[in-house]
Coordinates of C-alpha atoms in Angstrom, one line a residue:
Chain A
M1 CA 9.3 15.6 36.9
K2 CA 5.8 16.6 37.2
K3 CA 5.9 19.3 34.6
R4 CA 7.1 16.6 32.3
K5 CA 4.4 14.1 33.1
I6 CA 1.9 17.1 32.4
F7 CA 3.5 17.7 29.1
L8 CA 3.2 14.2 28.1
L9 CA -0.4 14.0 29.3
L10 CA -1.3 17.1 27.2
Q11 CA 0.6 15.8 24.0
S12 CA -1.0 12.4 24.5
A13 CA -4.5 14.1 24.8
L14 CA -3.8 16.2 21.7
C15 CA -2.7 13.3 19.5
A16 CA -5.9 11.3 20.6
A17 CA -8.1 14.2 20.1
L18 CA -6.7 15.0 16.6
A19 CA -7.1 11.4 15.4
L20 CA -10.5 11.2 16.9
L21 CA -11.7 14.5 15.4
L22 CA -10.1 13.6 12.0
A23 CA -12.2 10.4 12.1
V24 CA -15.3 12.3 13.3
A25 CA -14.9 14.9 10.4
A26 CA -14.6 12.1 7.9
L27 CA -17.7 10.3 9.2
G28 CA -19.5 13.7 9.2
I29 CA -18.6 14.5 5.7
Y30 CA -19.7 10.9 4.8
R31 CA -23.2 11.3 6.4
E32 CA -23.7 14.7 5.0
G33 CA -22.8 13.8 1.6
L34 CA -24.8 10.6 1.7
A35 CA -27.9 12.5 2.6
E36 CA -27.3 14.8 -0.4
K37 CA -26.6 11.8 -2.6
T38 CA -30.1 10.2 -1.8
E39 CA -31.6 13.5 -3.3
N40 CA -29.3 13.7 -6.3
P41 CA -27.4 10.4 -7.1
L42 CA -24.8 12.3 -9.2
A43 CA -23.7 14.5 -6.0
P44 CA -20.3 13.8 -4.7
V45 CA -20.2 12.8 -1.1
Y46 CA -16.7 14.4 -0.5
T47 CA -16.4 17.9 -2.0
A48 CA -13.5 20.3 -1.4
E49 CA -15.9 22.9 0.3
R50 CA -16.9 20.0 3.0
I51 CA -13.3 19.2 3.5
S52 CA -12.0 22.6 3.9
A53 CA -14.9 23.7 6.3
R54 CA -13.7 20.7 8.5
G55 CA -10.1 21.3 7.9
R56 CA -10.3 25.0 9.1
L57 CA -11.8 23.6 12.3
L58 CA -9.1 21.0 12.7
L59 CA -6.1 23.3 11.6
P60 CA -5.4 24.9 15.0
L61 CA -5.5 21.5 16.9
L62 CA -3.1 20.0 14.2
L63 CA -0.7 23.0 14.5
L64 CA -0.7 22.9 18.4
T65 CA -0.2 19.0 18.2
A66 CA 2.7 19.6 15.8
G67 CA 4.1 22.4 18.1
F68 CA 4.0 20.4 21.1
A69 CA 5.9 17.6 19.3
L70 CA 8.6 19.9 18.1
V71 CA 8.9 21.4 21.8
G72 CA 8.8 17.9 23.3
T73 CA 11.4 16.6 20.9
A74 CA 13.7 19.5 21.2
L75 CA 13.6 19.4 25.0
R76 CA 14.0 15.6 24.7
I77 CA 10.9 14.9 26.9
R78 CA 10.1 11.3 26.8
D79 CA 8.0 8.8 28.8
E80 CA 11.2 7.1 30.3
E81 CA 8.9 4.8 32.4
G82 CA 6.9 3.6 29.2
L83 CA 10.2 3.0 27.3
R84 CA 12.0 1.0 30.1
P85 CA 12.6 -2.4 29.4
V86 CA 9.8 -4.7 30.7
K87 CA 10.5 -6.9 33.7
S88 CA 10.6 -10.5 32.9
G89 CA 12.7 -13.4 33.8
A90 CA 15.5 -15.1 32.0
V91 CA 14.8 -16.6 28.7
P92 CA 16.0 -19.9 27.4
R93 CA 18.9 -19.6 24.9
K94 CA 17.9 -20.5 21.6
T95 CA 20.2 -21.4 18.8
R96 CA 19.4 -21.7 15.1
P97 CA 18.0 -24.9 14.0
A98 CA 20.4 -27.7 12.8
G99 CA 20.3 -28.0 9.1
E100 CA 19.5 -24.5 8.6
K101 CA 21.8 -24.1 5.7
T102 CA 20.2 -27.0 3.7
V103 CA 16.7 -25.8 4.4
R104 CA 17.7 -22.2 3.3
I105 CA 19.4 -23.5 0.0
V106 CA 16.3 -25.7 -0.7
L107 CA 13.9 -22.7 -0.2
L108 CA 16.1 -20.6 -2.2
L109 CA 16.2 -22.8 -5.1
G110 CA 12.4 -23.3 -4.8
A111 CA 12.0 -19.5 -4.8
L112 CA 14.0 -19.0 -8.0
G113 CA 12.3 -21.9 -9.4
L114 CA 8.9 -20.5 -8.7
I115 CA 9.9 -17.0 -10.1
A116 CA 11.1 -18.5 -13.4
L117 CA 7.7 -20.5 -13.6
G118 CA 5.9 -17.3 -12.9
V119 CA 7.9 -15.3 -15.5
F120 CA 7.0 -18.0 -18.1
N121 CA 3.2 -18.3 -17.2
G122 CA 2.7 -14.6 -17.3
G123 CA 2.5 -14.0 -13.7
A124 CA 5.1 -11.1 -13.8
Q125 CA 3.1 -9.4 -16.6
D126 CA 0.0 -9.8 -14.3
V127 CA 1.9 -7.9 -11.5
L128 CA 2.8 -5.1 -13.7
G129 CA -0.7 -4.7 -15.2
K130 CA -2.5 -4.5 -11.8
A131 CA 0.3 -2.1 -10.6
I132 CA 0.1 0.5 -13.4
R133 CA -3.7 0.6 -14.0
I134 CA -5.1 0.5 -10.4
C135 CA -8.4 -0.5 -9.0
T136 CA -9.6 2.6 -7.2
E137 CA -11.5 0.7 -4.5
C138 CA -8.5 -1.3 -3.4
I139 CA -6.6 1.9 -2.3
G140 CA -9.8 3.4 -0.7
L141 CA -10.8 5.7 -3.3
G142 CA -14.4 4.3 -3.4
Chain B
M1 CA 19.0 6.9 31.3
D2 CA 21.0 4.0 29.9
N3 CA 17.7 2.3 29.2
V4 CA 16.5 5.4 27.3
K5 CA 19.6 5.4 25.2
S6 CA 19.4 1.7 24.4
R7 CA 15.9 2.5 23.0
R8 CA 17.2 4.8 20.5
R9 CA 17.8 3.0 17.2
P10 CA 21.5 3.0 16.0
A11 CA 22.0 5.6 13.4
P12 CA 23.0 3.3 10.7
R13 CA 19.6 1.6 10.7
Q14 CA 17.8 5.0 10.5
L15 CA 19.8 6.0 7.4
I16 CA 19.2 2.6 5.9
Q17 CA 15.4 3.0 6.5
L18 CA 15.4 6.4 5.0
Y19 CA 17.4 5.1 2.1
S20 CA 15.1 2.3 1.5
A21 CA 11.9 4.5 1.7
L22 CA 13.5 6.6 -1.1
L23 CA 14.4 3.8 -3.2
H24 CA 10.9 2.2 -2.8
N25 CA 9.7 5.7 -3.8
A26 CA 12.2 7.0 -6.4
H27 CA 9.6 8.5 -8.8
L28 CA 9.5 11.7 -6.8
K29 CA 8.2 13.6 -9.7
G30 CA 5.0 11.5 -9.2
F31 CA 4.2 13.9 -6.3
L32 CA 4.5 16.8 -8.5
E33 CA 2.3 15.4 -11.3
G34 CA -0.3 13.6 -9.1
E35 CA 0.2 10.6 -11.5
I36 CA 1.6 7.2 -10.5
Y37 CA 4.7 5.7 -12.2
Q38 CA 3.6 3.4 -15.0
G39 CA 7.0 2.1 -16.2
S40 CA 7.9 -1.6 -16.6
A41 CA 10.0 -1.7 -13.4
K42 CA 6.7 -2.3 -11.5
F43 CA 6.7 -5.9 -12.6
A44 CA 9.1 -6.4 -9.7
C45 CA 7.9 -6.5 -6.2
V46 CA 9.5 -4.5 -3.5
P47 CA 10.4 -6.1 -0.2
G48 CA 8.5 -3.7 2.1
L49 CA 4.9 -2.7 2.5
N50 CA 4.6 0.1 -0.2
C51 CA 1.4 0.9 -2.0
Y52 CA 1.8 0.6 -5.8
S53 CA -0.7 3.4 -6.1
C54 CA 1.8 5.9 -4.2
P55 CA 2.8 8.5 -6.9
A56 CA 6.3 7.9 -6.2
A57 CA 6.3 3.9 -5.8
V58 CA 8.5 2.5 -8.5
G59 CA 7.7 -1.3 -7.7
A60 CA 4.7 -3.5 -6.9
C61 CA 3.6 -4.2 -3.3
P62 CA 4.1 -7.9 -2.5
L63 CA 0.9 -8.1 -0.4
G64 CA -1.3 -6.6 -3.2
A65 CA 0.4 -8.6 -5.9
L66 CA -0.2 -12.0 -3.6
Q67 CA -3.9 -11.0 -3.1
N68 CA -4.5 -10.3 -6.8
A69 CA -2.7 -13.4 -7.8
L70 CA -4.9 -15.5 -5.3
A71 CA -7.9 -13.8 -6.5
A72 CA -7.0 -14.9 -10.1
S73 CA -5.8 -18.3 -9.1
G74 CA -8.6 -20.0 -11.0
R75 CA -7.0 -19.0 -14.2
R76 CA -3.3 -18.8 -13.6
A77 CA -1.3 -19.9 -10.5
G78 CA 0.6 -17.0 -8.8
W79 CA 3.9 -18.9 -8.9
Y80 CA 5.8 -15.5 -9.5
V81 CA 4.6 -13.7 -6.4
L82 CA 4.9 -16.9 -4.2
G83 CA 8.7 -17.1 -5.4
I84 CA 9.3 -13.5 -4.8
L85 CA 8.0 -13.7 -1.3
L86 CA 9.8 -17.0 -0.6
L87 CA 13.1 -15.3 -1.9
F88 CA 12.6 -12.2 0.3
G89 CA 11.7 -14.5 3.2
V90 CA 14.8 -16.7 2.8
T91 CA 17.2 -14.2 2.3
L92 CA 16.1 -11.3 4.5
G93 CA 13.1 -12.5 6.6
R94 CA 11.8 -9.8 8.9
T95 CA 15.1 -7.9 8.6
I96 CA 12.8 -6.3 5.8
C97 CA 10.6 -5.1 8.5
G98 CA 13.4 -3.6 10.7
W99 CA 15.6 -2.2 8.1
L100 CA 13.7 -1.7 4.7
C101 CA 10.0 -1.2 5.2
P102 CA 8.8 2.3 4.7
M103 CA 5.8 1.8 6.8
G104 CA 8.1 0.4 9.6
L105 CA 10.0 3.9 9.3
L106 CA 6.6 5.9 9.6
Q107 CA 5.7 3.8 12.6
E108 CA 8.9 4.4 14.3
L109 CA 8.8 8.1 13.6
L110 CA 5.4 8.4 15.1
H111 CA 6.5 6.5 18.2
R112 CA 9.1 9.2 18.7
L113 CA 6.4 11.8 19.4
P114 CA 6.7 12.7 23.0
T115 CA 3.6 11.0 24.6
F116 CA 2.9 8.4 27.1
K117 CA 4.0 4.9 25.8
I118 CA 2.3 1.6 26.2
R119 CA 4.9 -1.1 27.1
K120 CA 4.7 -4.6 25.9
S121 CA 2.8 -7.0 27.9
R122 CA 1.0 -10.3 27.8
V123 CA -1.8 -8.5 26.1
T124 CA 0.4 -7.3 23.3
V125 CA 1.8 -10.9 22.9
I126 CA -1.5 -12.2 22.5
L127 CA -2.5 -9.3 20.1
S128 CA 0.7 -10.1 18.0
R129 CA -1.0 -13.3 17.0
L130 CA -3.7 -11.2 15.4
K131 CA -1.7 -10.7 12.3
Y132 CA -1.7 -14.4 11.4
A133 CA -5.5 -14.1 11.5
V134 CA -5.5 -11.0 9.3
L135 CA -3.2 -13.1 6.9
A136 CA -5.4 -16.0 6.9
V137 CA -8.7 -14.1 6.4
F138 CA -8.0 -10.9 4.5
V139 CA -5.0 -11.9 2.2
I140 CA -5.7 -15.7 1.5
A141 CA -9.2 -16.7 2.4
I142 CA -11.4 -13.8 1.0
P143 CA -9.5 -13.3 -2.2
L144 CA -9.4 -17.1 -2.9
W145 CA -13.1 -17.5 -2.1
V146 CA -14.5 -14.6 -4.0
G147 CA -12.1 -15.2 -6.9
L148 CA -12.9 -18.8 -7.2
A149 CA -16.6 -18.9 -6.1
R150 CA -17.8 -15.5 -7.6
D151 CA -15.2 -14.8 -10.1
L152 CA -14.6 -11.4 -8.8
P153 CA -11.1 -10.0 -7.8
L154 CA -11.2 -8.8 -4.2
P155 CA -7.9 -7.9 -2.4
A156 CA -9.5 -7.7 0.8
F157 CA -6.6 -6.5 2.9
C158 CA -6.1 -3.6 0.5
R159 CA -9.6 -2.9 0.2
Y160 CA -10.6 -3.0 3.9
I161 CA -7.6 -2.4 6.0
C162 CA -4.4 -1.5 4.5
P163 CA -3.0 1.9 5.9
A164 CA -0.3 2.1 3.3
G165 CA -2.9 2.3 0.6
T166 CA -4.9 4.9 2.2
L167 CA -2.0 7.0 3.1
E168 CA 0.5 6.6 0.3
G169 CA -2.0 5.9 -2.4
A170 CA -5.3 7.6 -1.6
L171 CA -4.3 10.6 0.2
T172 CA -1.2 11.5 -1.7
L173 CA -3.2 11.4 -5.0
L174 CA -6.1 13.2 -3.5
S175 CA -3.8 15.9 -2.0
H176 CA -2.5 16.8 -5.5
P177 CA -4.3 20.0 -6.9
G178 CA -4.7 18.3 -10.3
N179 CA -6.6 15.4 -9.0
T180 CA -9.8 17.1 -7.5
A181 CA -11.8 15.1 -9.8
L182 CA -10.9 12.1 -7.7
L183 CA -12.9 13.6 -4.8
G184 CA -16.1 12.7 -6.7
M185 CA -15.5 9.0 -6.3
L186 CA -15.0 9.0 -2.5
G187 CA -17.6 7.2 -0.4
A188 CA -18.1 4.5 2.0
A189 CA -14.6 2.6 1.2
F190 CA -12.6 5.9 1.9
T191 CA -14.5 6.9 5.0
S192 CA -14.0 3.3 6.5
K193 CA -10.2 3.1 5.5
F194 CA -9.6 6.7 6.6
V195 CA -11.0 5.9 10.1
I196 CA -9.0 2.7 10.2
L197 CA -5.7 4.7 9.3
C198 CA -6.5 7.2 12.0
V199 CA -6.8 4.4 14.6
I200 CA -3.7 2.7 13.3
L201 CA -1.6 6.0 13.3
L202 CA -2.9 6.8 16.8
A203 CA -1.8 3.3 18.1
C204 CA 1.5 3.6 16.5
I205 CA 2.2 6.9 18.6
F206 CA 1.5 5.3 21.8
C207 CA 2.5 1.7 21.1
Y208 CA 5.7 0.8 19.2
R209 CA 5.1 -0.5 15.9
S210 CA 1.5 -1.3 16.4
F211 CA 0.7 -2.1 13.0
C212 CA 3.8 -4.1 12.4
R213 CA 3.3 -6.1 15.5
F214 CA -0.4 -6.6 15.6
L215 CA -1.9 -6.5 12.0
C216 CA 0.7 -6.4 9.1
P217 CA 0.3 -9.7 7.2
L218 CA 3.6 -9.2 5.2
G219 CA 5.3 -9.3 8.6
A220 CA 3.5 -12.5 9.4
I221 CA 4.7 -14.1 6.1
Y222 CA 8.3 -13.0 6.6
G223 CA 8.2 -14.2 10.3
L224 CA 7.5 -17.6 9.0
F225 CA 11.2 -17.6 7.5
N226 CA 13.0 -15.9 10.3
R227 CA 14.4 -19.1 11.5
F228 CA 16.1 -19.7 8.2
C229 CA 16.7 -16.3 6.7
L230 CA 20.3 -15.5 5.6
V231 CA 20.4 -11.9 7.2
G232 CA 19.5 -11.5 10.8
V233 CA 20.6 -11.2 14.3
Q234 CA 22.3 -14.3 15.9
V235 CA 23.1 -15.3 19.4
D236 CA 26.6 -16.8 20.2
P237 CA 25.5 -19.7 22.5
A238 CA 29.0 -19.8 23.9
R239 CA 28.7 -16.1 25.3
C240 CA 24.8 -16.0 26.2
N241 CA 24.1 -16.6 29.7
G242 CA 20.4 -16.6 29.2
C243 CA 19.8 -13.3 31.2
G244 CA 16.9 -12.2 29.0
A245 CA 18.1 -8.6 28.8
C246 CA 17.7 -8.9 24.9
V247 CA 14.1 -9.9 25.2
R248 CA 13.4 -7.2 27.9
A249 CA 14.9 -4.4 25.9
C250 CA 13.2 -5.4 22.7
G251 CA 10.2 -3.3 21.6
M252 CA 8.7 -6.2 19.6
D253 CA 6.9 -9.2 21.4
V254 CA 9.8 -11.6 21.1
R255 CA 10.1 -14.7 23.2
H256 CA 13.9 -15.0 22.1
V257 CA 16.1 -13.2 19.7
G258 CA 15.4 -14.3 16.1
D259 CA 11.9 -15.8 16.4
A260 CA 9.1 -14.9 14.3
E261 CA 8.5 -11.5 16.1
C262 CA 12.0 -10.4 15.8
I263 CA 12.7 -7.7 13.0
H264 CA 16.4 -8.1 13.4
C265 CA 16.7 -4.4 14.1
A266 CA 19.8 -5.2 16.2
Q267 CA 18.7 -2.9 19.2
C268 CA 19.3 -5.9 21.6
M269 CA 22.9 -5.8 20.7
E270 CA 23.3 -2.7 23.0
A271 CA 21.5 -4.4 25.8
C272 CA 23.5 -7.5 25.8
A273 CA 26.3 -7.2 28.3
Q274 CA 27.9 -10.5 27.1
K275 CA 28.2 -9.1 23.6
A276 CA 26.7 -12.3 22.4
I277 CA 24.5 -10.9 19.6
S278 CA 25.5 -10.0 16.3
L279 CA 23.9 -9.2 13.0
K280 CA 25.0 -11.5 10.5
A281 CA 24.5 -12.3 6.7
G282 CA 25.4 -16.0 6.6
K283 CA 28.9 -16.1 8.3
I284 CA 29.7 -12.6 7.7
T285 CA 29.3 -10.4 10.7
L286 CA 27.6 -7.0 9.6
M287 CA 27.3 -5.6 13.2
G288 CA 28.3 -6.7 16.5
S289 CA 31.6 -7.7 18.4
D290 CA 31.8 -11.2 16.9
K291 CA 35.1 -13.0 16.8
A292 CA 34.7 -13.6 13.0
A293 CA 34.1 -9.8 12.5
P294 CA 36.8 -8.4 10.2
A295 CA 39.4 -6.1 11.6
A296 CA 38.5 -2.4 12.2
P297 CA 40.2 -0.8 9.2
K298 CA 39.2 -3.4 6.7
R299 CA 35.7 -3.0 8.0
K300 CA 35.7 0.7 7.7
R301 CA 36.8 0.4 4.2
A302 CA 34.2 -2.3 3.4
V303 CA 31.5 0.1 4.8
R304 CA 32.7 3.1 2.9
I305 CA 32.6 1.2 -0.3
A306 CA 29.1 0.0 0.4
Q307 CA 28.0 3.4 1.2
G308 CA 29.4 4.8 -2.0
A309 CA 27.7 1.9 -4.0
A310 CA 24.6 2.6 -2.3
L311 CA 24.6 6.3 -3.1
L312 CA 25.4 5.6 -6.8
V313 CA 22.4 3.2 -6.7
L314 CA 20.2 5.9 -5.2
C315 CA 21.3 8.7 -7.7
F316 CA 20.8 6.3 -10.8
A317 CA 17.3 5.4 -9.5
L318 CA 16.3 8.8 -9.0
L319 CA 17.6 9.8 -12.5
W320 CA 16.0 6.7 -14.2
F321 CA 12.7 7.0 -12.5
N322 CA 12.3 10.7 -13.0
V323 CA 14.0 11.3 -16.1
L324 CA 15.4 8.6 -18.3
D325 CA 13.0 5.8 -18.0
P326 CA 11.0 5.6 -21.5
G327 CA 8.0 4.3 -19.7
L328 CA 7.4 7.8 -18.1
K329 CA 3.9 9.1 -19.2
T330 CA 4.0 12.1 -21.4
P331 CA 1.0 14.5 -21.5
P332 CA -1.1 14.5 -24.6
A333 CA -0.1 17.0 -27.3
A334 CA -3.5 18.3 -27.9
S335 CA -6.9 18.3 -26.6
T336 CA -9.0 15.4 -27.6
G337 CA -12.4 16.9 -26.6
S338 CA -12.7 14.6 -23.4
A339 CA -13.6 17.4 -21.0
V340 CA -17.2 18.2 -20.0
G341 CA -18.8 20.5 -22.7
E342 CA -16.5 19.5 -25.6
V343 CA -17.2 17.2 -28.4
L344 CA -15.1 13.9 -28.2
T345 CA -12.8 13.2 -31.1
D346 CA -14.3 10.4 -33.4
F347 CA -12.8 6.9 -33.2
R348 CA -13.2 3.4 -34.5
I349 CA -12.4 0.3 -32.6
E350 CA -12.9 -3.4 -33.3
C351 CA -15.2 -5.2 -30.8
L352 CA -14.5 -8.6 -29.2
D353 CA -17.6 -9.9 -31.2
G354 CA -16.0 -8.9 -34.5
T355 CA -18.2 -5.9 -35.1
E356 CA -16.8 -2.3 -35.4
F357 CA -17.8 0.4 -33.0
H358 CA -17.6 3.8 -34.7
L359 CA -18.4 6.8 -32.5
A360 CA -19.8 9.0 -35.3
D361 CA -22.4 6.3 -35.8
T362 CA -23.8 6.7 -32.3
R363 CA -24.9 10.6 -32.8
G364 CA -28.5 11.0 -32.0
R365 CA -28.4 8.5 -29.1
V366 CA -27.0 8.8 -25.8
T367 CA -23.4 7.3 -25.6
I368 CA -21.5 5.8 -22.7
L369 CA -17.9 4.7 -22.7
N370 CA -16.6 2.7 -20.0
L371 CA -13.0 2.0 -19.2
W372 CA -12.4 -1.1 -17.1
A373 CA -10.2 -4.2 -16.4
T374 CA -10.9 -7.7 -15.5
Y375 CA -9.0 -7.5 -12.4
C376 CA -10.8 -4.4 -11.0
K377 CA -13.9 -5.5 -8.9
P378 CA -15.8 -2.3 -9.1
C379 CA -15.4 -2.3 -12.8
V380 CA -16.8 -5.7 -13.2
E381 CA -19.7 -5.0 -10.8
E382 CA -20.8 -1.9 -12.7
L383 CA -20.8 -3.7 -16.2
A384 CA -24.0 -5.1 -15.0
Y385 CA -25.6 -1.8 -14.5
F386 CA -24.6 -0.8 -18.0
D387 CA -25.9 -3.9 -19.4
A388 CA -29.2 -3.3 -17.8
L389 CA -29.4 0.3 -19.0
A390 CA -28.7 -1.0 -22.6
R391 CA -31.5 -3.5 -22.2
Q392 CA -33.9 -0.7 -20.9
Y393 CA -33.3 1.8 -23.7
P394 CA -32.0 -0.6 -26.7
D395 CA -32.6 2.1 -29.4
D396 CA -31.6 5.1 -27.4
V397 CA -28.3 4.1 -25.8
A398 CA -25.1 3.1 -27.3
I399 CA -22.7 1.7 -24.7
L400 CA -18.9 0.5 -25.3
A401 CA -16.9 -1.1 -22.6
V402 CA -13.3 -0.6 -23.4
H403 CA -10.8 -3.0 -21.5
S404 CA -7.5 -1.5 -20.7
S405 CA -4.7 -2.5 -23.3
V406 CA -3.0 -3.9 -20.1
V407 CA -4.5 -7.4 -20.3
T408 CA -3.8 -9.8 -17.4
E409 CA -6.2 -12.4 -18.7
D410 CA -8.4 -13.0 -21.8
P411 CA -11.2 -10.6 -21.6
A412 CA -13.4 -12.7 -24.0
A413 CA -12.8 -15.7 -21.7
F414 CA -13.7 -13.8 -18.7
L415 CA -17.0 -12.3 -20.2
E416 CA -18.1 -15.8 -21.4
G417 CA -21.3 -16.9 -19.6
R418 CA -22.1 -13.6 -18.0
G419 CA -24.7 -12.8 -20.4
W420 CA -24.0 -9.2 -21.1
T421 CA -25.1 -7.9 -24.4
I422 CA -23.2 -4.5 -24.6
P423 CA -20.3 -4.4 -26.9
F424 CA -16.8 -4.9 -25.4
A425 CA -13.4 -4.0 -27.0
V426 CA -10.0 -4.2 -25.8
D427 CA -8.1 -0.9 -26.4
T428 CA -5.2 -0.8 -28.8
A429 CA -1.8 -1.1 -28.0
E430 CA -1.4 2.6 -28.5
D431 CA -4.1 3.3 -25.9
L432 CA -6.5 4.9 -28.6
V433 CA -9.5 5.2 -26.5
W434 CA -7.7 5.5 -23.3
N435 CA -5.9 8.8 -24.7
L436 CA -8.9 10.1 -26.3
A437 CA -11.0 9.8 -23.1
D438 CA -8.3 11.0 -21.0
G439 CA -8.2 7.7 -19.3
S440 CA -5.7 7.6 -16.3
S441 CA -4.2 4.9 -14.3
V442 CA -7.1 4.4 -12.0
L443 CA -9.9 2.2 -13.0
P444 CA -12.9 2.4 -13.7
Q445 CA -13.7 5.6 -15.6
T446 CA -17.1 6.5 -17.4
I447 CA -17.7 8.9 -20.1
V448 CA -21.3 9.9 -21.2
L449 CA -22.0 11.9 -24.2
N450 CA -25.3 13.5 -25.2
R451 CA -27.1 13.0 -28.6
S452 CA -24.7 15.5 -30.3
G453 CA -21.6 13.9 -29.0
E454 CA -20.7 16.4 -26.4
V455 CA -19.2 15.1 -23.0
I456 CA -21.5 15.6 -20.2
Y457 CA -19.7 13.4 -17.6
N458 CA -16.3 12.1 -17.4
Q459 CA -15.4 10.7 -14.1
K460 CA -13.1 8.1 -12.6
G461 CA -14.6 5.8 -10.0
S462 CA -17.6 3.4 -10.2
V463 CA -21.2 4.4 -10.7
T464 CA -24.4 3.2 -9.1
P465 CA -27.5 2.3 -11.0
E466 CA -29.2 5.5 -9.7
A467 CA -26.3 7.6 -10.9
L468 CA -26.3 6.0 -14.4
A469 CA -30.1 6.6 -14.6
A470 CA -29.6 10.2 -13.8
L471 CA -26.8 10.5 -16.2
Y472 CA -28.9 8.9 -18.9
A473 CA -31.7 11.4 -18.1
R474 CA -29.4 14.4 -18.2
A475 CA -27.7 13.3 -21.5
A476 CA -31.1 12.5 -23.3
V477 CA -32.2 16.0 -23.1
G478 CA -28.9 17.4 -24.6

């Protein structure tokens, strides 16, 4: 039981450390790149060299975390206490609201009407355009 | 041990989650090519949270589409996206979260890592309300406000938070060896979103479906329809004794089965000693020991038929989106001189003011081509920098801003009243400038030519005024 807890503690610490170090590495690259960018506005903030330099440092930790995960999964080590159902009292029985079917049909017809309206006013074409030529900043490339 | 067993998701759900993730991302060759799918299927929104900038994505993300529609609501009402969301909500509700959403699958896989787990509590119940605030502020208020008041498209949830965009879009595109040029455009936005992604993924390891429970605005939208949705778990009031075992066994912050937090994963069925819970589609029982359930052999046959049909659909989708679709992009046959150091191929294009832009006529001047679109905020913002540079060097700089051939609103009307003097053109239906300049599926893009027409810069991503000044200085000596 104690070994199990130590394993879980180690794996938790590894995951937390990995996430923390990844975030710190990104911030470090950004700070470093920004300093260079003030000197040379055309200099990229993120470069393959900066990323691989930090990646090399993080790789052993990543492999260790992945290894622990594999071992833990294979040995079926789980935080049984954390996965146990919570303690709470009985809950009131809830049934679906009356007139549910009517509301559903009305909403369904409304949805189909809106879609038809949207196809005719060019809304569907808008969705297509914005999905095939993408604004870079919107996905975090910026 | 029984409790632990009850925590394991039933196998059919895992298979359906995996199947759905594959169907959402059937353009698998996108991973190999490092390019997103640009076929016409992307007019349709997928039910789950799946970024349309993922190289494999074959549909549009409903949340991204909703924000873009709200941002553009001053010009065109977003009936289409609202209708799609309503349709998904009424038919499936949060069954989408539990069975179909690729982000849901990822979160559940992360939660399987053997670490300590945080159980649900009053704190998590309170935190589960946070997603409604995220929905109100980032998905509705900011895009509407910035769109209507400043006439700028800002899908704030995608821009500041969405982990699906960072993970499926940004990181998968960046990880492709052919996209190393994209590294040049990374800056504050990527850094902040990457840190947010790390925090969210970490939270998902320790706390079941953290993103889904606390932050996901799509789940918040679908939750509003949970009381009326066609497919979902239902409790037989005649059998239920109100013991609360279902709520206690549930990983989500539900108060009762089927409420706005319930993802209809049917995990509670195993915990119910009364066998009062079943998964239904209307009156048809899909899972559970309901009286109305069809007899075992009949049911087995129906399941087999459904499995066969699903497999056929998947095979067809994989074949269509990777091989057969005519919308699949083919690489250009010959070099157009768009790489740095090459001389860009000459072209003529009609501008919005009726004049013609002829590239050969700009020889002897620094020439800048900008590829943009009205719905792209960084594109619109940087147009002012190009205009300022053109005003600064009116006789030495030739600038042309080319709008993508994919037009979502009238560019001439969009530009009216902004006071910019640089020439604007809309690319031809055949993507003339886009193809010549090696334009891609990501916006914006800037190409700078020196006085002899040689490309000195061809980069995706926005430019700053300082970078533009440095580019001009570099091109002017060439």
